[in-house]
C-alpha angles and dihedrals in degrees: 000000000000126000096199119087126200117218126210127226093268092054093046090049091052091051093048092047090053091051092048094046102040099026132226102285094048092050092048089052088048090053089055089049093050093047087055090051090049090049091051091050092050089050090054089054090053088052091049090245098103131119116215092209092054089046090054090051093052092047090053091050092052091044091053092051095044088054090049088052089054088051098045102047131056084258123185097222089170090057091048089053091049091047090048091053093045091049091050089051091051090046092056091044091051092049091049090052092047092050090047091050091048091050090051092049090051092058 
């Protein structure tokens, strides 16, 4: 399963149009708003009150605005990709250490 999405010309045009129409600052504020909505939806899931369709909608909203952020700012996407990879490596290492610790505690 891949985490990176590829956008077509229509989607890129829509993102660019939103930046042009609303402006950088408004879209950055909108990103903060949408992150809050996503957080509330995740909380609902933890409380067994969530709706997966609504979660998907909030993830899409945040993804749109994150991609606008990448377009608006002098953004080092290559560094993001490298950080993403490094963090995945560390995540797997941490999981491995936790499993090893659990196995030692079970013996």
